[in-house]
mmCIF file of C-alpha atoms in Angstrom:
data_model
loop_
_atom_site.group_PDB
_atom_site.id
_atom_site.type_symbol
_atom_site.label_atom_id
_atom_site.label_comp_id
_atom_site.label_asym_id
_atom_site.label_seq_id
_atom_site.Cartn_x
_atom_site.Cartn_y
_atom_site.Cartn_z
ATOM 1 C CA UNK A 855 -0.204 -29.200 -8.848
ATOM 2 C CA UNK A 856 1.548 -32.447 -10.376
ATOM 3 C CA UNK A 857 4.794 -31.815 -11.886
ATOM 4 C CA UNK A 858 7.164 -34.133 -14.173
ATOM 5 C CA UNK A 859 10.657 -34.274 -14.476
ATOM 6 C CA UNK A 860 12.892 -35.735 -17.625
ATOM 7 C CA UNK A 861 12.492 -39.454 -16.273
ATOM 8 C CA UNK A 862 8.408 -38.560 -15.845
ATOM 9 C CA UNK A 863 8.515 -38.908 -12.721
ATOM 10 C CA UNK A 864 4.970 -37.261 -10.606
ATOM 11 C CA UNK A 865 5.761 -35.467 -7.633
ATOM 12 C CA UNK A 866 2.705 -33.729 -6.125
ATOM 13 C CA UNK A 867 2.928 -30.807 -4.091
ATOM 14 C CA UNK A 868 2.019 -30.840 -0.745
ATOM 15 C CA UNK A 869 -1.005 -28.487 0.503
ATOM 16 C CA UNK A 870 -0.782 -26.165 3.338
ATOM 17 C CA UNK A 871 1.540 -25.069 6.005
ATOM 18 C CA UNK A 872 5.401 -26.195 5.421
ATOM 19 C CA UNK A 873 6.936 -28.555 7.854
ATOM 20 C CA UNK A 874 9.763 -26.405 7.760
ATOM 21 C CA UNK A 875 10.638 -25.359 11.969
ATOM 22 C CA UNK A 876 11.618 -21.824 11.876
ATOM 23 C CA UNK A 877 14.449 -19.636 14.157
ATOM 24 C CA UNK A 878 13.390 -20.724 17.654
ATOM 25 C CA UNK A 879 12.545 -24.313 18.685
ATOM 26 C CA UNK A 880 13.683 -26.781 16.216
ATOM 27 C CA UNK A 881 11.290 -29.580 17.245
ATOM 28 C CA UNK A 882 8.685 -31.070 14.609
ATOM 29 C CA UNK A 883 5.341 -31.208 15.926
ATOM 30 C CA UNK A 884 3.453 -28.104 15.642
ATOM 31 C CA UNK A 885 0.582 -25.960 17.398
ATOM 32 C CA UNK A 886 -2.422 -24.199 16.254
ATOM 33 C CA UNK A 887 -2.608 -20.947 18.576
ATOM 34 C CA UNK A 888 -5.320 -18.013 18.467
ATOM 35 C CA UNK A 889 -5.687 -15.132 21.105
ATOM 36 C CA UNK A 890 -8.486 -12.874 22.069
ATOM 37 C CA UNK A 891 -6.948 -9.532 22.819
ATOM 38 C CA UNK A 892 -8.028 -5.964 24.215
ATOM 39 C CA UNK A 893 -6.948 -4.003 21.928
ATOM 40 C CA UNK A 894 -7.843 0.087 22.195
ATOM 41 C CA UNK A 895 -6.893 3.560 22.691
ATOM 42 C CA UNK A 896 -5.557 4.936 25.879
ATOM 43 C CA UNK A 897 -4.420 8.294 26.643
ATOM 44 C CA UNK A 898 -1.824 8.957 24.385
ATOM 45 C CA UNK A 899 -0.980 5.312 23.739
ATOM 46 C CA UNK A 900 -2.476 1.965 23.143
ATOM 47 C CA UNK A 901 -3.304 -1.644 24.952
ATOM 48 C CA UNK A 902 -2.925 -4.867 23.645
ATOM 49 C CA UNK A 903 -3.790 -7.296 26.333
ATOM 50 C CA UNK A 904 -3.943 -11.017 25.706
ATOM 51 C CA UNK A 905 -6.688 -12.040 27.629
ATOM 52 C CA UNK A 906 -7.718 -15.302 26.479
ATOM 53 C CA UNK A 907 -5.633 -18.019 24.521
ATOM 54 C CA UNK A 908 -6.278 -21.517 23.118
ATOM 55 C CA UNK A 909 -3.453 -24.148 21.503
ATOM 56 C CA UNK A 910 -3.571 -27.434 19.603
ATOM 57 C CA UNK A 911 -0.525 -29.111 19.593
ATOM 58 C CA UNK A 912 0.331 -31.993 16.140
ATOM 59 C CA UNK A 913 2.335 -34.220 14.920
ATOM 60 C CA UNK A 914 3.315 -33.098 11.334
ATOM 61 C CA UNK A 915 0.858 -34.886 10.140
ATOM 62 C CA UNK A 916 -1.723 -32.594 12.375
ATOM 63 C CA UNK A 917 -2.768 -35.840 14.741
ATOM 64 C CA UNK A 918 -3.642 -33.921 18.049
ATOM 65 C CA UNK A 919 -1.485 -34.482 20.824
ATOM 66 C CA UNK A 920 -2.359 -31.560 23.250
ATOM 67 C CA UNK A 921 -4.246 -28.893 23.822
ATOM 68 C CA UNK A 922 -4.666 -26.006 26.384
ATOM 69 C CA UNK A 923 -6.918 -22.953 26.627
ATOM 70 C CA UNK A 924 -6.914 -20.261 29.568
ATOM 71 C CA UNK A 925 -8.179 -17.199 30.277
ATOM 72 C CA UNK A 926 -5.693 -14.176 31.711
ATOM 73 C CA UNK A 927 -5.951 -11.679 34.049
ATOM 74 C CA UNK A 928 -6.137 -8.670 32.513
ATOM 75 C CA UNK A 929 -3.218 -5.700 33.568
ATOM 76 C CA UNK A 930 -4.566 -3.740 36.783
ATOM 77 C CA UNK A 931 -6.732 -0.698 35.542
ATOM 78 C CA UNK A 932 -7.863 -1.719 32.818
ATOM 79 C CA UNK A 933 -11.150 -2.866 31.382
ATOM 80 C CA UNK A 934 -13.161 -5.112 28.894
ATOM 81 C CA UNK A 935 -15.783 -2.522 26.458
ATOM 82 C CA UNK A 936 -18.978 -3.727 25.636
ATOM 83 C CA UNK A 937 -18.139 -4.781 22.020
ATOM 84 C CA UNK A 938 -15.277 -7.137 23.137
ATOM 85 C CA UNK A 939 -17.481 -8.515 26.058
ATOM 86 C CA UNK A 940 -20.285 -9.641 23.472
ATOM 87 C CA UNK A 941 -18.094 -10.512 20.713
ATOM 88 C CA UNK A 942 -16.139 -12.805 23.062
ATOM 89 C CA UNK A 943 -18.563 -13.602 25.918
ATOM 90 C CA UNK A 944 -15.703 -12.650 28.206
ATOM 91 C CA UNK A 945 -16.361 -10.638 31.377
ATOM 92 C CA UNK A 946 -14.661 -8.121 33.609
ATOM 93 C CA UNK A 947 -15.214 -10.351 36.413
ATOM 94 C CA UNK A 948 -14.124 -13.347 34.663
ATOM 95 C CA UNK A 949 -10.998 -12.053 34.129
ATOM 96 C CA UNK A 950 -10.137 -10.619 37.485
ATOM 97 C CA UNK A 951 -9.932 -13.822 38.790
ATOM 98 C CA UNK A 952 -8.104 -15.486 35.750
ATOM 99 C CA UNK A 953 -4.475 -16.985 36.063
ATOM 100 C CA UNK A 954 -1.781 -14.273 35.707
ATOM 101 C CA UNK A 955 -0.162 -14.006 32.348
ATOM 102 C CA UNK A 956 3.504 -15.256 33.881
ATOM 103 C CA UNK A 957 0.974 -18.298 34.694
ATOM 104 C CA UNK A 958 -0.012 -19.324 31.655
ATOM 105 C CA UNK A 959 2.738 -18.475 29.832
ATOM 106 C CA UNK A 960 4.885 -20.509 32.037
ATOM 107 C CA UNK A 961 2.089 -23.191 31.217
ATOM 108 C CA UNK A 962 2.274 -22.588 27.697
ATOM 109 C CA UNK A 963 5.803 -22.849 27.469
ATOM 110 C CA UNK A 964 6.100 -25.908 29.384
ATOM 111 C CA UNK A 965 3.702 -27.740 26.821
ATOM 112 C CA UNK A 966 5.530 -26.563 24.065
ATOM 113 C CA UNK A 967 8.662 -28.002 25.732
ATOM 114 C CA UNK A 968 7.227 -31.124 26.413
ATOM 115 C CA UNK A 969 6.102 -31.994 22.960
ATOM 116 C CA UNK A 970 9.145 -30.185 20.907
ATOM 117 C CA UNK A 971 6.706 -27.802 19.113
ATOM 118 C CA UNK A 972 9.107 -26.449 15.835
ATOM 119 C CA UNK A 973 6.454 -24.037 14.509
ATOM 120 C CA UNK A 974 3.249 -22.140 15.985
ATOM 121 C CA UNK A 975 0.718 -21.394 13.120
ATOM 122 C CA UNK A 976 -1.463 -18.143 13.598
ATOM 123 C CA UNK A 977 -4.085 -16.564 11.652
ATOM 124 C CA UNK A 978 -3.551 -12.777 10.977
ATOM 125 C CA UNK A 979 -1.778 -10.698 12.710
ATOM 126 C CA UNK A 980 -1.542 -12.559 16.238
ATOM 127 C CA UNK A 981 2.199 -12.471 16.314
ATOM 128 C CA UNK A 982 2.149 -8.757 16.193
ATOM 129 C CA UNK A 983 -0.638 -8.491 18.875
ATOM 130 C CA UNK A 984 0.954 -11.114 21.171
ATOM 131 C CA UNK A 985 4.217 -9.243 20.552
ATOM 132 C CA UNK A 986 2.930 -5.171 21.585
ATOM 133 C CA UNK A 987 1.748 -7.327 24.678
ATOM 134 C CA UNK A 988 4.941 -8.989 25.396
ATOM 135 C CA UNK A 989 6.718 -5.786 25.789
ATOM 136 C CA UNK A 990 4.406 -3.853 27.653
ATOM 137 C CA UNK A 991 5.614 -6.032 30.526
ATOM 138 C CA UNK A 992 8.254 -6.602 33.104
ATOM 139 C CA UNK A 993 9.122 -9.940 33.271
ATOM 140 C CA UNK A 994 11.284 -11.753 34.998
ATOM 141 C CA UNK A 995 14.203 -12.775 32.690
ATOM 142 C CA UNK A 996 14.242 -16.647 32.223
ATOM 143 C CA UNK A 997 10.343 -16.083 31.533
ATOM 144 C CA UNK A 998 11.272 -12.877 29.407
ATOM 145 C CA UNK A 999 13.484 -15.322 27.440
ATOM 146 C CA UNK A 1000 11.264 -18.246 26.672
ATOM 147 C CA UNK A 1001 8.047 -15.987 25.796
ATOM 148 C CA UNK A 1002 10.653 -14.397 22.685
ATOM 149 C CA UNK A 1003 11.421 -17.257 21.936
ATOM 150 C CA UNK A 1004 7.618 -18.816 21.898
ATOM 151 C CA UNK A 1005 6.611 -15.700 19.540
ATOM 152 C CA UNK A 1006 9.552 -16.280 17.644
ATOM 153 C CA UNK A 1007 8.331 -19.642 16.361
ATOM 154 C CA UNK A 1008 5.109 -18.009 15.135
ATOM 155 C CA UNK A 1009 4.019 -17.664 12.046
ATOM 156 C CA UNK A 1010 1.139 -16.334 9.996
ATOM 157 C CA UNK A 1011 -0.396 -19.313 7.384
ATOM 158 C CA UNK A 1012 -3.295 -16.958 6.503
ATOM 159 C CA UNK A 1013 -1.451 -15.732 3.101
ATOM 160 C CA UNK A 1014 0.441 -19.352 2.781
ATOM 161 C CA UNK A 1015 -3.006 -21.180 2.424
ATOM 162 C CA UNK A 1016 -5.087 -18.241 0.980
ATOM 163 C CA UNK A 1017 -2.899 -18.452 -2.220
ATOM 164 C CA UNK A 1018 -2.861 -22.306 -1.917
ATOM 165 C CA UNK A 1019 -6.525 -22.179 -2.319
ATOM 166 C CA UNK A 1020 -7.480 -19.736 -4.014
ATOM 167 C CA UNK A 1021 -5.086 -20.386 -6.847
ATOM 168 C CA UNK A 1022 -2.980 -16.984 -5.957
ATOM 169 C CA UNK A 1023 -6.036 -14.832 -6.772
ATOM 170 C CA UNK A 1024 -6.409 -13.634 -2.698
ATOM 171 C CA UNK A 1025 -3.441 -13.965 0.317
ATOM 172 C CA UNK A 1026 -5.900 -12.417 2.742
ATOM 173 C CA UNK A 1027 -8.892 -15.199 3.245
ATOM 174 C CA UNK A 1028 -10.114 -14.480 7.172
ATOM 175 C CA UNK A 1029 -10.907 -17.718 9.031
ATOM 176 C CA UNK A 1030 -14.522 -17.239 7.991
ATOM 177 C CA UNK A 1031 -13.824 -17.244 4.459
ATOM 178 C CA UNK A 1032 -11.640 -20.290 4.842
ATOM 179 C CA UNK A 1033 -14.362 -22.043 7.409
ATOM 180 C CA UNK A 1034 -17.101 -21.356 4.511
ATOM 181 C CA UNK A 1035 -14.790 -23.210 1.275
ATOM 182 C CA UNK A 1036 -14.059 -26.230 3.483
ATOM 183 C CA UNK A 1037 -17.433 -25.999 4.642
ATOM 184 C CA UNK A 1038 -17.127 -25.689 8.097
ATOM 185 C CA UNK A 1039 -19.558 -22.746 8.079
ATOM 186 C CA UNK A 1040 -18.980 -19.034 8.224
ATOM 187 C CA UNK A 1041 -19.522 -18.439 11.890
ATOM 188 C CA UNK A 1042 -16.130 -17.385 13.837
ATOM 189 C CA UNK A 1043 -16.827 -17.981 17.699
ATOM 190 C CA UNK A 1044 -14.079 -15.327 19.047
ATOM 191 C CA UNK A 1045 -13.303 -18.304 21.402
ATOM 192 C CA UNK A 1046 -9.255 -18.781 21.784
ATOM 193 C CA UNK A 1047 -9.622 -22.271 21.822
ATOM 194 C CA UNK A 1048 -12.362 -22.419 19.134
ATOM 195 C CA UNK A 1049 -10.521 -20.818 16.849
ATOM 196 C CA UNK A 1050 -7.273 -22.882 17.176
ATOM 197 C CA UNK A 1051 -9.591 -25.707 16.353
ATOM 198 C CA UNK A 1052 -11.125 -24.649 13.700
ATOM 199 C CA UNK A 1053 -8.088 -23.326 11.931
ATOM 200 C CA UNK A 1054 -6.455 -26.914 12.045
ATOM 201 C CA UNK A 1055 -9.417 -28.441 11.075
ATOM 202 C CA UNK A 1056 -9.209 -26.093 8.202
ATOM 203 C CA UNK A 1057 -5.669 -27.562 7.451
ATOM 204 C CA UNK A 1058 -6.874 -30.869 7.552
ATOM 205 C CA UNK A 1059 -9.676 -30.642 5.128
ATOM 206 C CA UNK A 1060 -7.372 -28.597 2.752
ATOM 207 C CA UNK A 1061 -4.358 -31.208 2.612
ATOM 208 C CA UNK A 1062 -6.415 -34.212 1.944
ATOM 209 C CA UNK A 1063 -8.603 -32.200 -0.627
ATOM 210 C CA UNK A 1064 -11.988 -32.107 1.254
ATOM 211 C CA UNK A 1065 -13.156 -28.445 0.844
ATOM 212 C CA UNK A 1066 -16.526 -28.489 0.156
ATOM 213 C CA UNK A 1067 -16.472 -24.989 -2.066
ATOM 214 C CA UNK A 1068 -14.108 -24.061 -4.757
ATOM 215 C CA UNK A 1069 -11.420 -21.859 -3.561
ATOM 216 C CA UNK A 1070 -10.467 -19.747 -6.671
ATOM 217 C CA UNK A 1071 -14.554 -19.012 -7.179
ATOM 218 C CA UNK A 1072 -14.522 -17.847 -3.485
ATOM 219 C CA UNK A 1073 -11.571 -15.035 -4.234
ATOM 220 C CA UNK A 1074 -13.483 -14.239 -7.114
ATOM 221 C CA UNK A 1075 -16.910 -13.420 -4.899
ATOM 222 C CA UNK A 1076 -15.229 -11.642 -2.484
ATOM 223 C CA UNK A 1077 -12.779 -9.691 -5.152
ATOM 224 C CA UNK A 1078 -16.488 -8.770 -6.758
ATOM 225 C CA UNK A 1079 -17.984 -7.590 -3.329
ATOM 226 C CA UNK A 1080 -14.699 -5.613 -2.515
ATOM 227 C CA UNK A 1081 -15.247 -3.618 -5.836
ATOM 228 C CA UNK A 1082 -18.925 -3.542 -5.209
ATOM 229 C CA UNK A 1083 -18.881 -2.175 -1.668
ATOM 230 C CA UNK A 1084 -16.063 0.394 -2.903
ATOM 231 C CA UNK A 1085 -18.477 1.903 -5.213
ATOM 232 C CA UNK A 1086 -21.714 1.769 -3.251
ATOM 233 C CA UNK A 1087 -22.528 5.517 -2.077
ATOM 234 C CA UNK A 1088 -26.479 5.646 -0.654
ATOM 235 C CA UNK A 1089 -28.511 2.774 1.660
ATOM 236 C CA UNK A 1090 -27.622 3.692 4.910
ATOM 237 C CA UNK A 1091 -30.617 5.272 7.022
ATOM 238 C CA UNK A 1092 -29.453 9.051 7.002
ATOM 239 C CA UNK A 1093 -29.812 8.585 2.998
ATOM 240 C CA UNK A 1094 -33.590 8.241 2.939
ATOM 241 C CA UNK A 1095 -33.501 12.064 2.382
ATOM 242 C CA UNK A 1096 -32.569 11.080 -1.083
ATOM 243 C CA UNK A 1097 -35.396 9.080 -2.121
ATOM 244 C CA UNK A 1098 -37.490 9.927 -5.037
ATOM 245 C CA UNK A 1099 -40.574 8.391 -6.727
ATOM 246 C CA UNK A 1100 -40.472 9.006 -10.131
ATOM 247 C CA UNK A 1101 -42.059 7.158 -12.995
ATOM 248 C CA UNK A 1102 -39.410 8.712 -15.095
ATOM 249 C CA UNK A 1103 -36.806 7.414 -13.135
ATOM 250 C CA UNK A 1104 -38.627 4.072 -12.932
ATOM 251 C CA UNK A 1105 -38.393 3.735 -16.530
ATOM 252 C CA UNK A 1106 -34.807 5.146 -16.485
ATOM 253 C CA UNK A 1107 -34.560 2.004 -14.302
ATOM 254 C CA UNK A 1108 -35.839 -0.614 -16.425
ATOM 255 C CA UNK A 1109 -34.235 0.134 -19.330
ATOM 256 C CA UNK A 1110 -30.580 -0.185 -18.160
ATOM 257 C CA UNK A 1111 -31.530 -2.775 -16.259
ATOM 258 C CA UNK A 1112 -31.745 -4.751 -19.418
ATOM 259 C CA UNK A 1113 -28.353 -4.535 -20.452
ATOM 260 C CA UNK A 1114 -27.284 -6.596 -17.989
ATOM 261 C CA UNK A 1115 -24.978 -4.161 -16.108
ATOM 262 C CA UNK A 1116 -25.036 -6.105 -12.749
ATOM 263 C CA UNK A 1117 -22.342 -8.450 -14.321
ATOM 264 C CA UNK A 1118 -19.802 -5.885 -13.477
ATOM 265 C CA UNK A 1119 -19.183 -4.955 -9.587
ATOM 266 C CA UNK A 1120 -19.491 -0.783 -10.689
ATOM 267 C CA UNK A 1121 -22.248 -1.102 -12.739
ATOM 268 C CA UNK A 1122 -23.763 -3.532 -10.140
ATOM 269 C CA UNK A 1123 -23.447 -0.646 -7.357
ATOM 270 C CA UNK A 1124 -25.023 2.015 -9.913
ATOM 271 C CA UNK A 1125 -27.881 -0.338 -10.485
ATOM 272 C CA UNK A 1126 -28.225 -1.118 -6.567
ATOM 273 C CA UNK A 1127 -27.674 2.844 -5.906
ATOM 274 C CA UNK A 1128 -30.161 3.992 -7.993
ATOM 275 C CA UNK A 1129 -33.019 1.507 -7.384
ATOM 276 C CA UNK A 1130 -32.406 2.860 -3.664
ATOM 277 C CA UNK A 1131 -33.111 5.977 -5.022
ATOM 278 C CA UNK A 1132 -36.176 5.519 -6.444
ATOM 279 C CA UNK A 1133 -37.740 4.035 -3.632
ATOM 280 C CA UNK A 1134 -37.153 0.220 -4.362
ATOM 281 C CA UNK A 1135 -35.589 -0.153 -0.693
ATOM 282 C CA UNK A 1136 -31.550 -1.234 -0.297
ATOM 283 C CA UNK A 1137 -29.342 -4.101 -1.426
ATOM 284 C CA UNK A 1138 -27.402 -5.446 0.873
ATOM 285 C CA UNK A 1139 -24.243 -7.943 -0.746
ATOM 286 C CA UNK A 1140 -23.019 -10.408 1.636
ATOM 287 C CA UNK A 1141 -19.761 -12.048 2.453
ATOM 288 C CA UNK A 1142 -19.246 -14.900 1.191
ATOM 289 C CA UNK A 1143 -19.458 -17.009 3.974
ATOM 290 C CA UNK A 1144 -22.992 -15.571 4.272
ATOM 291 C CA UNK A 1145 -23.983 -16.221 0.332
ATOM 292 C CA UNK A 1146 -23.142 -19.584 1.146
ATOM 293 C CA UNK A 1147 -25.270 -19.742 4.240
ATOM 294 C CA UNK A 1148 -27.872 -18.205 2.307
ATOM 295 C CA UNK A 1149 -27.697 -20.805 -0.573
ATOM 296 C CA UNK A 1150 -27.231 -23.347 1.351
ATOM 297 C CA UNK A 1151 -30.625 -22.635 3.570
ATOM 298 C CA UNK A 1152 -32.640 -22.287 0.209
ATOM 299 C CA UNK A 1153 -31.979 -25.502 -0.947
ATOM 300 C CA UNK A 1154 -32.762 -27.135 2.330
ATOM 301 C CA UNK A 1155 -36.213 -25.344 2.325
#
């Protein structure tokens, strides 16, 4: 937003991540980093195993100098679940023959070295992640050293560029959300290197003002659904039990359906609820990203 001194002078202020280097390496380019992770129950405690991770190294004015993506071995005993197998196309077998972790973090770290990274941008929570996996592990202690002081130069843009663009209404857009406004599509591929990509292309469209969708209308779809989904209570399969044809409750129907109740995200859910009920099948409310996908194929056909 423009602002004007006494003199009326226009600064404008400048969109996404600050070029500010935090504690840590005090270099000015910058990296784009996402992880894949196992991350699950065990015994008593928990894993959080990196097992995949993709970078993008900038200039500060995001021009790509770099990039690196490897797989890692994952720690001895454990094992990759179905879900994170087909979310991430990842294998068991893949991994057992990956580089070690002390190999590509001694990669990493030499990259970031060599091009005097100042700041690692992350979406969500991976500095927490890569941290529980950090000290899980014995390291040696000049590695030990430079991987704190690689996660130290992390940091989470997620709520940085959420308010940005959404006018402070949402700090909590997820990567699809943010794909979908600067039209990039809502489809996350779960691929380290992917991701990285598509966050700073994200950036890029954002600080030169090329989002395709309006930000602020975005949080206010998604603060809608939130409030909708809250107060949804029957449509799942073990609900058909409820179902009930009734004319009475078909003209119960149609006559608050006429006030226009859907216009409000608890009223909407009564509406949706109880034309489930009566036997007029289920409503499902999509994400944004997918109302999008879904407008956008309609108007192509």
């Amino acid at each position: 937003m423009a602002t004007k001194d006494n003199k009326t002078k226009t600064t404008t202020k400048k969109k996404g991540p600050s070029q500010t280097a935090p504690a840590g390496f005090k270099g000015k380019n910058q990296a784009f980093l996402d992880a894949e992770y196992l991350s699950m129950r065990y015994k008593k405690g928990s894993i959080e195993d990196v097992i995949s991770v993709g970078v993008v190294i900038t200039t500060p004015e995001h021009v790509e100098l770099d990039r690196y993506y490897s797989t890692i071995q994952l720690t001895r005993g454990h094992k990759l679940p179905p879900l994170i197998v087909e979310l991430t196309g990842l294998t068991n077998e893949e991994l057992e023959f990956a580089p070690s972790y002390e190999e590509v973090m001694t990669e990493l770290l030499s990259r970031i070295k060599k091009w005097q990274v100042g700041k690692i941008c992350v979406w969500g929570g991976d500095k927490n992640s890569f941290q529980r996996d950090f000290e899980s592990r014995e390291l040696e202690k000049p590695l030990k050293r430079g991987v704190a002081k690689f996660i130290s130069t992390f940091e989470n843009i997620q709520k940085e560029v959420s308010l940005d663009v959404t006018g402070g209404l949402d700090a909590n857009l997820s990567l699809a959300d943010m794909k979908t406004i600067c039209g990039l599509g809502g489809y996350v591929a779960h691929n380290a290197l992917q991701d990285a990509e598509d966050m700073l292309e994200c950036i890029r469209l954002i600080e030169t003002d090329q989002m395709k969708y309006d930000g602020v209308k975005a949080a206010e779809y998604k603060k809608f659904r939130g409030e909708y989904v809250k107060n949804r209570s029957f449509g799942e399969e073990e609900d058909e039990g409820y179902i009930i044809k009734s004319k009475y409750g078909q003209k119960f129907y149609e006559e608050i359906q006429k006030m226009n109740f859907k216009d409000d995200p608890k009223t909407k859910a009564f509406m949706d609820d109880l034309g489930y009920i009566i036997g007029k099948g289920d409503v499902y409310m999509g994400t944004f990203a997918e109302m999008m996908a879904e407008n956008t194929e309609e108007h192509n056909n």
